[in-house]
PDB file of C-alpha atoms in Angstrom:
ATOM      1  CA  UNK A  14      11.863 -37.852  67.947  1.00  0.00           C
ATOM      2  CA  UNK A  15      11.826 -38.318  64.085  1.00  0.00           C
ATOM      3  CA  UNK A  16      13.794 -35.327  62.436  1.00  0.00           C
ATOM      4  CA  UNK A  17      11.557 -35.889  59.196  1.00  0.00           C
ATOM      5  CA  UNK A  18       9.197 -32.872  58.246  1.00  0.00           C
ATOM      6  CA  UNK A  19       5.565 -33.576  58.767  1.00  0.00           C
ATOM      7  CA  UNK A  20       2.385 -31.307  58.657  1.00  0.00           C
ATOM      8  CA  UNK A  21       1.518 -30.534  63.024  1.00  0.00           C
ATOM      9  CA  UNK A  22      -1.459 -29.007  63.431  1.00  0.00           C
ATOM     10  CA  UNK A  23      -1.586 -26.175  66.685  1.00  0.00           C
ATOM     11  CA  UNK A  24      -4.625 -25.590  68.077  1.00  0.00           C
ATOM     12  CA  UNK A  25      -5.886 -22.412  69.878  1.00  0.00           C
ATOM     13  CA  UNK A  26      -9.069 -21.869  71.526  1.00  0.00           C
ATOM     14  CA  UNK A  27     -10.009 -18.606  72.116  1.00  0.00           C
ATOM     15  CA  UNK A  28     -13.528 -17.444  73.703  1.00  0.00           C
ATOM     16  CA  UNK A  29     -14.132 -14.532  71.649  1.00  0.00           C
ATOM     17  CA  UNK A  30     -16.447 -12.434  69.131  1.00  0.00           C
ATOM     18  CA  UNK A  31     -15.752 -13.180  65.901  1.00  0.00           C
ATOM     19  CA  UNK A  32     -14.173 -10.244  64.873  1.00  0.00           C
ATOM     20  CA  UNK A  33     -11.845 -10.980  67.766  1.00  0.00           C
ATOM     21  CA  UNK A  34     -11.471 -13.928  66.663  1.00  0.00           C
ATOM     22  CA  UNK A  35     -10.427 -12.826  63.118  1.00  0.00           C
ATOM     23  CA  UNK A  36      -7.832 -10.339  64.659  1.00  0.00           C
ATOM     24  CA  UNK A  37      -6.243 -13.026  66.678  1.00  0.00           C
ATOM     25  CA  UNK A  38      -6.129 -15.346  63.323  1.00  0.00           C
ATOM     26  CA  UNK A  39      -4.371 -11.818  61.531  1.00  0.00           C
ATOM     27  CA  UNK A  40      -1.729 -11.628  64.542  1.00  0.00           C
ATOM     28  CA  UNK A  41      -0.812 -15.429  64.521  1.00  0.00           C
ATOM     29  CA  UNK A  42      -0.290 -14.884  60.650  1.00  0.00           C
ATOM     30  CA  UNK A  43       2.356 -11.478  60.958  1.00  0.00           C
ATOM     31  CA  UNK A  44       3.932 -14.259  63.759  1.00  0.00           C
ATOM     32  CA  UNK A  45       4.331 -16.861  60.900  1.00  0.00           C
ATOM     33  CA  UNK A  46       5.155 -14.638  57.784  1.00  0.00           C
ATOM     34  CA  UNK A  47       6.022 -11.146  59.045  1.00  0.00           C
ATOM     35  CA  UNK A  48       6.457 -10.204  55.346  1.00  0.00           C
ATOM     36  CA  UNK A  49       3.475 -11.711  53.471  1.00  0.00           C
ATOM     37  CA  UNK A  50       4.154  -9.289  50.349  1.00  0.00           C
ATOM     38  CA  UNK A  51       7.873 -11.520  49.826  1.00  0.00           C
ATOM     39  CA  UNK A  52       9.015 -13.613  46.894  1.00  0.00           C
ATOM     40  CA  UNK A  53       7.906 -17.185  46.657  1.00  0.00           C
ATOM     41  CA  UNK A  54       6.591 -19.774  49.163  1.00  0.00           C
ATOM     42  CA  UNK A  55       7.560 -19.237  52.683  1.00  0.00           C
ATOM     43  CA  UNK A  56      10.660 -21.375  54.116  1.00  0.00           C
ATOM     44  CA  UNK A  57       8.106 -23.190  56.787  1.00  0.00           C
ATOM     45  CA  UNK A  58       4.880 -24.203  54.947  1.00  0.00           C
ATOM     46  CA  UNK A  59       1.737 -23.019  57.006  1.00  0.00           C
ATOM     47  CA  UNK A  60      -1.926 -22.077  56.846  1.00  0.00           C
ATOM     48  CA  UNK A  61      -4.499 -21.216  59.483  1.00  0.00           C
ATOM     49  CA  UNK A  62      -8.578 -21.753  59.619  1.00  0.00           C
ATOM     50  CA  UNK A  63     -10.867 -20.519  61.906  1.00  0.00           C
ATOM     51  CA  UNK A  64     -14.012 -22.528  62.740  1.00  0.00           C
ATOM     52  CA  UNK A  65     -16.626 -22.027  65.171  1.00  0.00           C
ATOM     53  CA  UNK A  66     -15.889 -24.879  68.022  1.00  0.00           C
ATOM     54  CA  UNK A  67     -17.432 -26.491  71.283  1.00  0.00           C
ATOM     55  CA  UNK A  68     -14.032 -28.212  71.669  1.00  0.00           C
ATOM     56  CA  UNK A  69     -13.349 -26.261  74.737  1.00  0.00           C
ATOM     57  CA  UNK A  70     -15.912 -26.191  77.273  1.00  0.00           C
ATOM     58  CA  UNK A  71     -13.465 -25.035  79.916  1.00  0.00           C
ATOM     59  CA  UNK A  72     -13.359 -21.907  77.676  1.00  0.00           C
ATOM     60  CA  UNK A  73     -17.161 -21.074  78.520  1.00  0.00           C
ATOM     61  CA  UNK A  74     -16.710 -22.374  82.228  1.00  0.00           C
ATOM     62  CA  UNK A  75     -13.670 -19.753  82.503  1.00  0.00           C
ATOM     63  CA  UNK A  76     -15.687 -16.818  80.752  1.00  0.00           C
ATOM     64  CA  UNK A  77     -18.639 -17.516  83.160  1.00  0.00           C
ATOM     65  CA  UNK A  78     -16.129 -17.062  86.234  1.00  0.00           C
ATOM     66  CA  UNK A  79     -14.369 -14.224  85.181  1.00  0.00           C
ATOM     67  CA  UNK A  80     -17.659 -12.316  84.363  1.00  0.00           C
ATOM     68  CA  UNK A  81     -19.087 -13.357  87.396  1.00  0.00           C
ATOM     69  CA  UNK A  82     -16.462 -11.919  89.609  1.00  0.00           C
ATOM     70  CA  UNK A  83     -16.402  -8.342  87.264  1.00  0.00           C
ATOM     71  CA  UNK A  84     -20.550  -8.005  88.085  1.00  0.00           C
TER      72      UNK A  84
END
């Protein structure tokens, strides 16, 4: 493994409202920065995005299945 810095990206699919979504975007960021009012860049670089996405069909197929066994 190289032990140069490069940019990874992590991706998380979530099946979710938005505003669920948004809250689990607001929790990864207090895991990344847990003071985001401190001086200057952070040590580790980072952003995160949130995008609507069909990336993950096993996401809908494992929503279906749980809700189906709740009814």
């Amino acid at each position: 493994m190289s032990e140069n810095p490069g940019v990874w990206e992590i991706r998380v699919g979530v099946h979710a409202t938005e505003r669920q979504a948004r809250e689990v975007v607001e929790r990864i960021q207090r895991l990344l920065c847990q003071d985001p009012d401190h001086a200057g860049p952070c040590a580790v670089p980072w952003s995160t995005s949130l995008t609507e996405s069909d990336d993950y069909p096993e996401l809908h197929e494992q929503y279906e299945i749980e809700r189906a066994s709740r009814d």
